[in-house]
mmCIF file of C-alpha atoms in Angstrom:
data_model
loop_
_atom_site.group_PDB
_atom_site.id
_atom_site.type_symbol
_atom_site.label_atom_id
_atom_site.label_comp_id
_atom_site.label_asym_id
_atom_site.label_seq_id
_atom_site.Cartn_x
_atom_site.Cartn_y
_atom_site.Cartn_z
ATOM 1 C CA UNK A 1 -154.260 -106.686 -118.246
ATOM 2 C CA UNK A 2 -152.244 -109.444 -117.435
ATOM 3 C CA UNK A 3 -153.262 -112.891 -117.578
ATOM 4 C CA UNK A 4 -153.911 -114.760 -114.400
ATOM 5 C CA UNK A 5 -154.988 -111.725 -112.182
ATOM 6 C CA UNK A 6 -156.284 -112.934 -108.835
ATOM 7 C CA UNK A 7 -156.026 -109.789 -106.687
ATOM 8 C CA UNK A 8 -156.803 -105.977 -106.822
ATOM 9 C CA UNK A 9 -153.389 -105.136 -105.062
ATOM 10 C CA UNK A 10 -150.424 -106.937 -103.884
ATOM 11 C CA UNK A 11 -148.537 -105.437 -100.801
ATOM 12 C CA UNK A 12 -145.001 -106.290 -100.465
ATOM 13 C CA UNK A 13 -143.698 -105.759 -97.092
ATOM 14 C CA UNK A 14 -146.388 -106.380 -94.292
ATOM 15 C CA UNK A 15 -145.179 -104.489 -91.344
ATOM 16 C CA UNK A 16 -146.647 -101.116 -89.808
ATOM 17 C CA UNK A 17 -147.147 -99.529 -93.194
ATOM 18 C CA UNK A 18 -148.046 -102.642 -95.219
ATOM 19 C CA UNK A 19 -150.032 -104.152 -92.605
ATOM 20 C CA UNK A 20 -152.199 -100.761 -91.978
ATOM 21 C CA UNK A 21 -152.695 -100.677 -96.087
ATOM 22 C CA UNK A 22 -153.935 -104.379 -96.411
ATOM 23 C CA UNK A 23 -156.457 -103.522 -93.599
ATOM 24 C CA UNK A 24 -157.903 -100.430 -95.071
ATOM 25 C CA UNK A 25 -157.842 -102.221 -98.248
ATOM 26 C CA UNK A 26 -159.929 -105.283 -97.168
ATOM 27 C CA UNK A 27 -162.484 -103.039 -95.357
ATOM 28 C CA UNK A 28 -163.131 -101.521 -98.624
ATOM 29 C CA UNK A 29 -163.678 -104.392 -100.328
ATOM 30 C CA UNK A 30 -160.325 -104.536 -102.286
ATOM 31 C CA UNK A 31 -159.092 -108.100 -102.931
ATOM 32 C CA UNK A 32 -155.730 -107.902 -101.531
ATOM 33 C CA UNK A 33 -152.968 -109.873 -100.773
ATOM 34 C CA UNK A 34 -149.855 -109.086 -98.111
ATOM 35 C CA UNK A 35 -146.821 -110.840 -98.730
ATOM 36 C CA UNK A 36 -143.826 -110.692 -95.880
ATOM 37 C CA UNK A 37 -140.504 -112.440 -95.713
ATOM 38 C CA UNK A 38 -141.090 -113.091 -92.063
ATOM 39 C CA UNK A 39 -144.371 -113.612 -89.888
ATOM 40 C CA UNK A 40 -145.291 -109.897 -88.486
ATOM 41 C CA UNK A 41 -145.132 -108.640 -85.800
ATOM 42 C CA UNK A 42 -141.841 -109.738 -86.082
ATOM 43 C CA UNK A 43 -138.110 -108.149 -85.247
ATOM 44 C CA UNK A 44 -136.539 -107.690 -88.440
ATOM 45 C CA UNK A 45 -138.026 -104.787 -89.604
ATOM 46 C CA UNK A 46 -138.926 -101.517 -87.721
ATOM 47 C CA UNK A 47 -141.868 -102.245 -85.577
ATOM 48 C CA UNK A 48 -140.526 -104.297 -82.764
ATOM 49 C CA UNK A 49 -138.762 -103.250 -79.208
ATOM 50 C CA UNK A 50 -142.003 -101.625 -77.809
ATOM 51 C CA UNK A 51 -143.195 -98.733 -77.246
ATOM 52 C CA UNK A 52 -143.283 -95.780 -80.381
ATOM 53 C CA UNK A 53 -144.215 -92.018 -79.507
ATOM 54 C CA UNK A 54 -147.177 -90.376 -80.947
ATOM 55 C CA UNK A 55 -147.662 -86.564 -80.338
ATOM 56 C CA UNK A 56 -149.278 -84.106 -82.575
ATOM 57 C CA UNK A 57 -147.078 -80.846 -82.434
ATOM 58 C CA UNK A 58 -144.910 -81.633 -85.508
ATOM 59 C CA UNK A 59 -142.358 -79.907 -87.462
ATOM 60 C CA UNK A 60 -142.484 -79.628 -91.080
ATOM 61 C CA UNK A 61 -146.042 -77.644 -91.414
ATOM 62 C CA UNK A 62 -149.272 -78.693 -91.384
ATOM 63 C CA UNK A 63 -149.220 -81.806 -93.425
ATOM 64 C CA UNK A 64 -147.677 -83.696 -90.563
ATOM 65 C CA UNK A 65 -149.827 -82.002 -87.983
ATOM 66 C CA UNK A 66 -153.247 -83.197 -89.802
ATOM 67 C CA UNK A 67 -151.379 -86.574 -90.511
ATOM 68 C CA UNK A 68 -150.620 -87.204 -86.829
ATOM 69 C CA UNK A 69 -154.516 -85.853 -85.826
ATOM 70 C CA UNK A 70 -156.149 -88.423 -88.051
ATOM 71 C CA UNK A 71 -153.560 -91.326 -87.344
ATOM 72 C CA UNK A 72 -154.513 -90.566 -83.559
ATOM 73 C CA UNK A 73 -158.229 -91.054 -84.456
ATOM 74 C CA UNK A 74 -157.783 -94.053 -86.283
ATOM 75 C CA UNK A 75 -155.540 -95.635 -83.772
ATOM 76 C CA UNK A 76 -158.274 -94.853 -81.349
ATOM 77 C CA UNK A 77 -160.831 -96.624 -83.501
ATOM 78 C CA UNK A 78 -158.399 -99.828 -84.104
ATOM 79 C CA UNK A 79 -158.301 -100.091 -80.293
ATOM 80 C CA UNK A 80 -162.149 -100.289 -80.099
ATOM 81 C CA UNK A 81 -162.737 -102.740 -83.185
ATOM 82 C CA UNK A 82 -159.854 -104.953 -81.756
ATOM 83 C CA UNK A 83 -160.302 -104.685 -77.948
ATOM 84 C CA UNK A 84 -156.484 -104.491 -77.613
ATOM 85 C CA UNK A 85 -154.740 -101.729 -76.065
ATOM 86 C CA UNK A 86 -152.876 -99.765 -78.505
ATOM 87 C CA UNK A 87 -152.336 -96.768 -76.885
ATOM 88 C CA UNK A 88 -151.527 -95.150 -73.428
ATOM 89 C CA UNK A 89 -151.985 -91.353 -72.746
ATOM 90 C CA UNK A 90 -148.849 -90.373 -70.841
ATOM 91 C CA UNK A 91 -148.519 -86.827 -72.283
ATOM 92 C CA UNK A 92 -144.782 -85.977 -73.938
ATOM 93 C CA UNK A 93 -142.651 -83.634 -73.239
ATOM 94 C CA UNK A 94 -140.001 -82.054 -75.868
ATOM 95 C CA UNK A 95 -137.164 -80.806 -74.042
ATOM 96 C CA UNK A 96 -134.451 -78.927 -75.723
ATOM 97 C CA UNK A 97 -131.489 -76.620 -75.295
ATOM 98 C CA UNK A 98 -133.020 -73.090 -75.896
ATOM 99 C CA UNK A 99 -130.001 -71.820 -77.911
ATOM 100 C CA UNK A 100 -130.086 -74.949 -80.423
ATOM 101 C CA UNK A 101 -133.623 -75.625 -80.793
ATOM 102 C CA UNK A 102 -136.623 -73.489 -81.421
ATOM 103 C CA UNK A 103 -140.578 -74.451 -80.728
ATOM 104 C CA UNK A 104 -142.630 -71.164 -81.313
ATOM 105 C CA UNK A 105 -143.366 -72.343 -85.197
ATOM 106 C CA UNK A 106 -144.417 -75.523 -83.796
ATOM 107 C CA UNK A 107 -146.664 -74.302 -81.097
ATOM 108 C CA UNK A 108 -148.407 -71.829 -83.695
ATOM 109 C CA UNK A 109 -149.063 -74.542 -86.006
ATOM 110 C CA UNK A 110 -150.149 -77.118 -83.630
ATOM 111 C CA UNK A 111 -152.275 -74.392 -81.943
ATOM 112 C CA UNK A 112 -154.303 -73.611 -85.170
ATOM 113 C CA UNK A 113 -155.149 -77.018 -85.302
ATOM 114 C CA UNK A 114 -156.406 -77.224 -81.788
ATOM 115 C CA UNK A 115 -153.506 -79.231 -80.040
ATOM 116 C CA UNK A 116 -153.315 -78.903 -76.536
ATOM 117 C CA UNK A 117 -149.880 -77.743 -76.160
ATOM 118 C CA UNK A 118 -147.646 -75.594 -73.185
ATOM 119 C CA UNK A 119 -144.491 -74.011 -73.015
ATOM 120 C CA UNK A 120 -142.483 -74.816 -69.883
ATOM 121 C CA UNK A 121 -139.104 -73.601 -68.503
ATOM 122 C CA UNK A 122 -136.675 -75.919 -67.010
ATOM 123 C CA UNK A 123 -137.601 -75.260 -63.243
ATOM 124 C CA UNK A 124 -141.253 -76.279 -64.298
ATOM 125 C CA UNK A 125 -140.420 -79.279 -65.977
ATOM 126 C CA UNK A 126 -138.441 -80.714 -62.913
ATOM 127 C CA UNK A 127 -141.131 -79.228 -60.743
ATOM 128 C CA UNK A 128 -143.708 -81.612 -62.120
ATOM 129 C CA UNK A 129 -141.291 -84.437 -62.864
ATOM 130 C CA UNK A 130 -138.695 -84.619 -60.358
ATOM 131 C CA UNK A 131 -136.566 -87.246 -62.569
ATOM 132 C CA UNK A 132 -135.406 -84.464 -64.662
ATOM 133 C CA UNK A 133 -132.309 -82.320 -64.059
ATOM 134 C CA UNK A 134 -132.508 -80.011 -66.951
ATOM 135 C CA UNK A 135 -129.975 -77.292 -67.309
ATOM 136 C CA UNK A 136 -131.682 -73.412 -66.567
ATOM 137 C CA UNK A 137 -131.324 -72.491 -70.342
ATOM 138 C CA UNK A 138 -133.564 -75.477 -71.211
ATOM 139 C CA UNK A 139 -137.118 -75.083 -72.510
ATOM 140 C CA UNK A 140 -139.641 -77.445 -72.897
ATOM 141 C CA UNK A 141 -143.041 -78.227 -75.074
ATOM 142 C CA UNK A 142 -145.686 -80.147 -73.514
ATOM 143 C CA UNK A 143 -148.515 -82.006 -75.117
ATOM 144 C CA UNK A 144 -150.780 -83.580 -72.499
ATOM 145 C CA UNK A 145 -153.060 -85.657 -74.826
ATOM 146 C CA UNK A 146 -150.044 -87.264 -76.661
ATOM 147 C CA UNK A 147 -148.245 -90.481 -75.288
ATOM 148 C CA UNK A 148 -147.039 -93.850 -77.020
ATOM 149 C CA UNK A 149 -148.292 -97.026 -79.046
ATOM 150 C CA UNK A 150 -147.938 -100.635 -78.332
ATOM 151 C CA UNK A 151 -145.881 -100.987 -81.665
ATOM 152 C CA UNK A 152 -146.423 -104.965 -81.837
ATOM 153 C CA UNK A 153 -149.519 -105.047 -80.580
ATOM 154 C CA UNK A 154 -150.787 -102.232 -83.238
ATOM 155 C CA UNK A 155 -149.304 -104.610 -86.346
ATOM 156 C CA UNK A 156 -151.090 -107.784 -84.476
ATOM 157 C CA UNK A 157 -154.567 -106.051 -84.509
ATOM 158 C CA UNK A 158 -154.191 -104.767 -88.010
ATOM 159 C CA UNK A 159 -153.027 -108.250 -89.034
ATOM 160 C CA UNK A 160 -156.106 -109.960 -87.228
ATOM 161 C CA UNK A 161 -158.480 -107.452 -88.722
ATOM 162 C CA UNK A 162 -157.169 -107.359 -91.989
ATOM 163 C CA UNK A 163 -157.398 -111.245 -92.649
ATOM 164 C CA UNK A 164 -160.991 -111.136 -90.999
ATOM 165 C CA UNK A 165 -161.671 -108.559 -93.649
ATOM 166 C CA UNK A 166 -160.907 -110.791 -96.338
ATOM 167 C CA UNK A 167 -157.190 -109.749 -97.118
ATOM 168 C CA UNK A 168 -154.765 -112.920 -97.595
ATOM 169 C CA UNK A 169 -151.364 -113.316 -95.777
ATOM 170 C CA UNK A 170 -148.326 -115.084 -97.153
ATOM 171 C CA UNK A 171 -145.819 -115.237 -94.617
ATOM 172 C CA UNK A 172 -142.164 -116.022 -95.103
ATOM 173 C CA UNK A 173 -142.498 -115.312 -98.832
ATOM 174 C CA UNK A 174 -140.082 -112.919 -99.992
ATOM 175 C CA UNK A 175 -140.447 -111.160 -102.535
ATOM 176 C CA UNK A 176 -137.294 -111.886 -105.697
ATOM 177 C CA UNK A 177 -138.271 -109.940 -108.560
ATOM 178 C CA UNK A 178 -141.309 -107.369 -109.410
ATOM 179 C CA UNK A 179 -142.441 -106.997 -112.944
ATOM 180 C CA UNK A 180 -145.574 -104.565 -114.835
ATOM 181 C CA UNK A 181 -146.479 -105.943 -118.197
ATOM 182 C CA UNK A 182 -149.826 -105.581 -119.886
ATOM 183 C CA UNK A 183 -151.211 -103.220 -116.945
ATOM 184 C CA UNK A 184 -150.939 -105.302 -114.136
ATOM 185 C CA UNK A 185 -148.090 -106.667 -111.893
ATOM 186 C CA UNK A 186 -146.507 -109.821 -111.488
ATOM 187 C CA UNK A 187 -144.576 -110.558 -108.091
ATOM 188 C CA UNK A 188 -142.114 -113.456 -107.954
ATOM 189 C CA UNK A 189 -141.671 -114.858 -104.605
ATOM 190 C CA UNK A 190 -139.738 -118.154 -103.958
ATOM 191 C CA UNK A 191 -143.132 -119.652 -103.399
ATOM 192 C CA UNK A 192 -144.579 -118.859 -106.689
ATOM 193 C CA UNK A 193 -145.928 -115.652 -108.839
ATOM 194 C CA UNK A 194 -148.796 -113.442 -107.646
ATOM 195 C CA UNK A 195 -150.738 -111.163 -110.081
ATOM 196 C CA UNK A 196 -152.504 -108.311 -109.352
ATOM 197 C CA UNK A 197 -153.822 -104.881 -111.192
ATOM 198 C CA UNK A 198 -151.795 -102.881 -108.534
ATOM 199 C CA UNK A 199 -148.721 -103.214 -105.842
ATOM 200 C CA UNK A 200 -147.910 -101.186 -102.734
ATOM 201 C CA UNK A 201 -144.308 -101.603 -102.059
ATOM 202 C CA UNK A 202 -143.566 -100.962 -98.304
ATOM 203 C CA UNK A 203 -140.416 -102.956 -97.755
ATOM 204 C CA UNK A 204 -138.947 -100.645 -95.151
ATOM 205 C CA UNK A 205 -135.614 -100.783 -94.383
ATOM 206 C CA UNK A 206 -135.455 -103.942 -97.040
ATOM 207 C CA UNK A 207 -136.279 -102.006 -100.212
ATOM 208 C CA UNK A 208 -132.942 -102.590 -101.779
ATOM 209 C CA UNK A 209 -133.810 -106.034 -102.084
ATOM 210 C CA UNK A 210 -136.129 -104.752 -104.647
ATOM 211 C CA UNK A 211 -133.803 -103.491 -106.918
ATOM 212 C CA UNK A 212 -133.658 -102.916 -110.045
ATOM 213 C CA UNK A 213 -137.180 -102.313 -110.036
ATOM 214 C CA UNK A 214 -136.684 -98.969 -108.055
ATOM 215 C CA UNK A 215 -134.030 -97.833 -105.921
ATOM 216 C CA UNK A 216 -135.036 -95.165 -103.422
ATOM 217 C CA UNK A 217 -132.693 -92.757 -101.920
ATOM 218 C CA UNK A 218 -133.090 -94.327 -98.444
ATOM 219 C CA UNK A 219 -130.188 -95.073 -96.023
ATOM 220 C CA UNK A 220 -131.270 -98.394 -93.722
ATOM 221 C CA UNK A 221 -129.429 -97.558 -90.298
ATOM 222 C CA UNK A 222 -128.797 -99.478 -87.361
ATOM 223 C CA UNK A 223 -130.159 -97.856 -83.873
ATOM 224 C CA UNK A 224 -129.631 -99.068 -80.398
ATOM 225 C CA UNK A 225 -131.929 -98.969 -77.465
ATOM 226 C CA UNK A 226 -131.833 -99.949 -73.763
ATOM 227 C CA UNK A 227 -134.113 -100.533 -71.099
ATOM 228 C CA UNK A 228 -132.283 -99.017 -67.427
ATOM 229 C CA UNK A 229 -133.338 -99.816 -64.571
ATOM 230 C CA UNK A 230 -134.240 -96.511 -62.346
ATOM 231 C CA UNK A 231 -132.587 -95.918 -59.022
ATOM 232 C CA UNK A 232 -135.924 -94.399 -57.242
ATOM 233 C CA UNK A 233 -139.388 -94.722 -58.332
ATOM 234 C CA UNK A 234 -139.838 -91.619 -60.496
ATOM 235 C CA UNK A 235 -139.886 -93.011 -63.597
ATOM 236 C CA UNK A 236 -143.147 -95.263 -63.828
ATOM 237 C CA UNK A 237 -145.826 -95.331 -66.552
ATOM 238 C CA UNK A 238 -148.661 -93.671 -64.839
ATOM 239 C CA UNK A 239 -146.636 -90.832 -63.628
ATOM 240 C CA UNK A 240 -143.559 -89.596 -65.948
ATOM 241 C CA UNK A 241 -144.297 -89.109 -69.395
ATOM 242 C CA UNK A 242 -142.992 -89.951 -73.069
ATOM 243 C CA UNK A 243 -139.973 -87.388 -73.657
ATOM 244 C CA UNK A 244 -137.338 -85.994 -76.025
ATOM 245 C CA UNK A 245 -134.201 -84.482 -75.337
ATOM 246 C CA UNK A 246 -132.039 -82.579 -77.591
ATOM 247 C CA UNK A 247 -128.890 -80.295 -77.677
ATOM 248 C CA UNK A 248 -126.163 -79.619 -79.867
ATOM 249 C CA UNK A 249 -124.648 -82.878 -79.093
ATOM 250 C CA UNK A 250 -127.385 -85.293 -79.939
ATOM 251 C CA UNK A 251 -131.375 -85.910 -79.519
ATOM 252 C CA UNK A 252 -132.865 -88.663 -77.453
ATOM 253 C CA UNK A 253 -136.416 -90.006 -77.295
ATOM 254 C CA UNK A 254 -137.518 -92.447 -74.357
ATOM 255 C CA UNK A 255 -140.712 -93.798 -72.362
ATOM 256 C CA UNK A 256 -141.489 -94.489 -68.541
ATOM 257 C CA UNK A 257 -140.613 -97.828 -67.131
ATOM 258 C CA UNK A 258 -143.809 -99.891 -68.366
ATOM 259 C CA UNK A 259 -144.243 -103.177 -66.244
ATOM 260 C CA UNK A 260 -140.757 -102.796 -64.304
ATOM 261 C CA UNK A 261 -139.138 -103.152 -67.849
ATOM 262 C CA UNK A 262 -136.867 -100.512 -67.129
ATOM 263 C CA UNK A 263 -136.808 -96.585 -68.807
ATOM 264 C CA UNK A 264 -136.484 -97.073 -72.226
ATOM 265 C CA UNK A 265 -134.039 -94.652 -74.088
ATOM 266 C CA UNK A 266 -132.829 -94.531 -77.653
ATOM 267 C CA UNK A 267 -130.494 -92.018 -79.880
ATOM 268 C CA UNK A 268 -132.472 -90.509 -82.934
ATOM 269 C CA UNK A 269 -129.202 -89.043 -84.740
ATOM 270 C CA UNK A 270 -126.374 -90.976 -85.839
ATOM 271 C CA UNK A 271 -126.160 -94.987 -85.791
ATOM 272 C CA UNK A 272 -124.342 -97.285 -88.441
ATOM 273 C CA UNK A 273 -125.178 -98.264 -91.896
ATOM 274 C CA UNK A 274 -127.010 -101.287 -92.421
ATOM 275 C CA UNK A 275 -127.384 -103.444 -95.683
ATOM 276 C CA UNK A 276 -130.291 -105.496 -96.324
ATOM 277 C CA UNK A 277 -129.551 -109.320 -96.030
ATOM 278 C CA UNK A 278 -126.533 -108.438 -93.890
ATOM 279 C CA UNK A 279 -126.167 -109.800 -90.331
ATOM 280 C CA UNK A 280 -127.508 -106.807 -87.757
ATOM 281 C CA UNK A 281 -124.413 -106.651 -85.317
ATOM 282 C CA UNK A 282 -126.003 -107.259 -81.406
ATOM 283 C CA UNK A 283 -125.963 -104.524 -79.043
ATOM 284 C CA UNK A 284 -123.170 -103.864 -77.077
ATOM 285 C CA UNK A 285 -121.300 -104.616 -80.650
ATOM 286 C CA UNK A 286 -120.016 -100.949 -80.244
ATOM 287 C CA UNK A 287 -119.364 -98.857 -76.805
ATOM 288 C CA UNK A 288 -121.830 -96.004 -77.826
ATOM 289 C CA UNK A 289 -124.538 -98.345 -77.771
ATOM 290 C CA UNK A 290 -124.808 -98.329 -74.111
ATOM 291 C CA UNK A 291 -122.451 -95.424 -73.246
ATOM 292 C CA UNK A 292 -124.516 -92.542 -75.318
ATOM 293 C CA UNK A 293 -127.290 -93.669 -73.920
ATOM 294 C CA UNK A 294 -126.211 -93.806 -70.073
ATOM 295 C CA UNK A 295 -124.584 -90.220 -70.775
ATOM 296 C CA UNK A 296 -127.907 -88.824 -71.542
ATOM 297 C CA UNK A 297 -129.300 -90.357 -68.604
ATOM 298 C CA UNK A 298 -126.840 -89.302 -66.481
ATOM 299 C CA UNK A 299 -126.869 -85.605 -67.904
ATOM 300 C CA UNK A 300 -130.616 -85.349 -68.259
ATOM 301 C CA UNK A 301 -132.207 -88.148 -65.477
ATOM 302 C CA UNK A 302 -129.483 -89.355 -63.280
ATOM 303 C CA UNK A 303 -131.867 -91.169 -61.287
ATOM 304 C CA UNK A 304 -132.568 -93.404 -64.067
ATOM 305 C CA UNK A 305 -128.920 -94.217 -65.042
ATOM 306 C CA UNK A 306 -129.191 -97.605 -63.474
ATOM 307 C CA UNK A 307 -128.370 -101.017 -64.441
ATOM 308 C CA UNK A 308 -128.968 -102.056 -68.210
ATOM 309 C CA UNK A 309 -131.609 -104.287 -67.765
ATOM 310 C CA UNK A 310 -132.122 -105.054 -71.536
ATOM 311 C CA UNK A 311 -130.572 -103.473 -74.743
ATOM 312 C CA UNK A 312 -131.602 -103.984 -78.554
ATOM 313 C CA UNK A 313 -131.154 -102.841 -82.093
ATOM 314 C CA UNK A 314 -133.767 -101.909 -84.936
ATOM 315 C CA UNK A 315 -133.378 -100.356 -88.085
ATOM 316 C CA UNK A 316 -134.421 -96.676 -89.308
ATOM 317 C CA UNK A 317 -135.065 -95.787 -93.015
ATOM 318 C CA UNK A 318 -133.777 -92.547 -93.601
ATOM 319 C CA UNK A 319 -134.205 -90.049 -96.494
ATOM 320 C CA UNK A 320 -132.067 -87.365 -97.265
ATOM 321 C CA UNK A 321 -134.674 -84.727 -95.733
ATOM 322 C CA UNK A 322 -135.985 -87.079 -93.286
ATOM 323 C CA UNK A 323 -139.704 -86.762 -94.448
ATOM 324 C CA UNK A 324 -141.128 -89.522 -95.999
ATOM 325 C CA UNK A 325 -141.631 -91.226 -99.546
ATOM 326 C CA UNK A 326 -145.269 -91.822 -100.694
ATOM 327 C CA UNK A 327 -145.854 -91.575 -104.308
ATOM 328 C CA UNK A 328 -146.193 -93.659 -107.412
ATOM 329 C CA UNK A 329 -143.557 -95.523 -109.099
ATOM 330 C CA UNK A 330 -141.709 -92.900 -111.450
ATOM 331 C CA UNK A 331 -142.598 -95.626 -114.806
ATOM 332 C CA UNK A 332 -145.215 -97.506 -113.350
ATOM 333 C CA UNK A 333 -148.175 -95.316 -111.858
ATOM 334 C CA UNK A 334 -150.138 -98.602 -111.138
ATOM 335 C CA UNK A 335 -147.364 -99.334 -108.211
ATOM 336 C CA UNK A 336 -147.325 -96.941 -104.764
ATOM 337 C CA UNK A 337 -144.462 -96.617 -103.135
ATOM 338 C CA UNK A 338 -144.295 -96.175 -98.799
ATOM 339 C CA UNK A 339 -140.907 -96.061 -97.598
ATOM 340 C CA UNK A 340 -138.337 -93.955 -95.783
ATOM 341 C CA UNK A 341 -140.318 -93.462 -92.568
ATOM 342 C CA UNK A 342 -136.884 -92.042 -90.772
ATOM 343 C CA UNK A 343 -137.541 -93.032 -87.713
ATOM 344 C CA UNK A 344 -140.758 -90.920 -86.580
ATOM 345 C CA UNK A 345 -143.103 -92.838 -89.260
ATOM 346 C CA UNK A 346 -144.580 -95.452 -86.799
ATOM 347 C CA UNK A 347 -146.938 -93.245 -85.430
ATOM 348 C CA UNK A 348 -148.419 -92.393 -88.911
ATOM 349 C CA UNK A 349 -148.931 -96.013 -89.943
ATOM 350 C CA UNK A 350 -152.532 -95.994 -89.061
ATOM 351 C CA UNK A 351 -153.072 -92.972 -91.722
ATOM 352 C CA UNK A 352 -150.726 -93.883 -94.162
ATOM 353 C CA UNK A 353 -152.623 -97.149 -94.709
ATOM 354 C CA UNK A 354 -155.406 -94.947 -95.196
ATOM 355 C CA UNK A 355 -153.779 -92.839 -97.722
ATOM 356 C CA UNK A 356 -152.607 -95.355 -99.690
ATOM 357 C CA UNK A 357 -155.973 -96.939 -100.094
ATOM 358 C CA UNK A 358 -157.271 -93.525 -101.164
ATOM 359 C CA UNK A 359 -154.789 -93.639 -103.970
ATOM 360 C CA UNK A 360 -155.649 -97.205 -104.998
ATOM 361 C CA UNK A 361 -159.446 -96.201 -105.069
ATOM 362 C CA UNK A 362 -159.409 -92.535 -105.900
ATOM 363 C CA UNK A 363 -156.298 -91.744 -107.702
ATOM 364 C CA UNK A 364 -155.539 -89.233 -104.819
ATOM 365 C CA UNK A 365 -155.321 -88.825 -101.329
ATOM 366 C CA UNK A 366 -157.773 -86.040 -99.150
ATOM 367 C CA UNK A 367 -154.091 -85.246 -97.710
ATOM 368 C CA UNK A 368 -151.458 -82.821 -99.423
ATOM 369 C CA UNK A 369 -148.719 -85.495 -100.476
ATOM 370 C CA UNK A 370 -146.284 -82.820 -101.915
ATOM 371 C CA UNK A 371 -143.863 -83.265 -99.005
ATOM 372 C CA UNK A 372 -143.522 -86.947 -100.140
ATOM 373 C CA UNK A 373 -143.026 -87.116 -103.723
ATOM 374 C CA UNK A 374 -140.157 -88.365 -105.213
ATOM 375 C CA UNK A 375 -139.816 -85.506 -107.480
ATOM 376 C CA UNK A 376 -138.093 -83.567 -104.677
ATOM 377 C CA UNK A 377 -134.849 -85.397 -104.733
ATOM 378 C CA UNK A 378 -134.147 -84.707 -108.167
ATOM 379 C CA UNK A 379 -134.911 -86.678 -111.589
ATOM 380 C CA UNK A 380 -132.158 -89.166 -111.237
ATOM 381 C CA UNK A 381 -132.569 -90.077 -107.500
ATOM 382 C CA UNK A 382 -134.734 -93.308 -107.877
ATOM 383 C CA UNK A 383 -133.078 -94.612 -111.216
ATOM 384 C CA UNK A 384 -135.947 -96.835 -111.891
ATOM 385 C CA UNK A 385 -134.955 -99.457 -114.623
ATOM 386 C CA UNK A 386 -137.731 -100.703 -117.117
ATOM 387 C CA UNK A 387 -137.940 -104.721 -116.780
#
């Protein structure tokens, strides 16, 4: 074992996934060190810009549904333990062009797990929520028990409870290099070298800074989001649901106006590539930052297309298939990887932390992790370099 080991696990990247792992590890009595280049929650990762949808009728088979349901349980437990408001049960409507997107397989899988879900035609969607204007050929899948999470409050609650349980957190401590030797892990930072038996790498859009220790098939992408002031009071929290909208031209997601902030909408597809360490171009740098969002509102929720109250940018970390990476390093089994959460991962962070803790403690997870294995990308995809 490497000399000077002070921790059982070092978590590199204490955003949503890393902070959740630190919380679960510390609760299990594991000596845990969390390292982050900033001071979470912060605006340099993928967890800022409140809020985030959480829904349970998921595509991709039973693994995602099981994870979503377990994640919901864990968020509720965290809410009770922290005393903070983390979840709002707004319901979520997924509306799509019937000739482009199909819901039957998702409905079947969801109902087999007891998820409450309804199918609605365009007329019924517009009757229930008059703020929508949908073409007749649209169809919808509504989850009454779904809603949204207040992402920054979630990370703050995980941080407090992790530290209270004994985890150590070092902020403004970027990692320069990682090496594995003598069965342990040495993590080099600007503030010194830290040693542990295991490491969890959860660096989000910043994974490239960990090369050449690991190279993942993940693109970091700049995304634009906006908050628009509705023209009428149809879109307020408490009466309007979270939503997704999809047709052959694009996919969008959004939230009711919370506390007068305005209806929030973002585009899930498209975006501009971003390289870790480069400046993130501000909202408005491209005409489509506001233009795409406003066009979607004008098409489907025209009375929400008022003045832009605020625009912001965030980061996605996209894998080639949009599924996550939760696996061991190809050369070092005592190093776990959690990345590529592809713009739909935040809701799962509560359970991803539990999964990573199970892998550390027991060598396996109670959930099927095969969909998240590195091997699906082929033998040369990660190009790890032994150090």
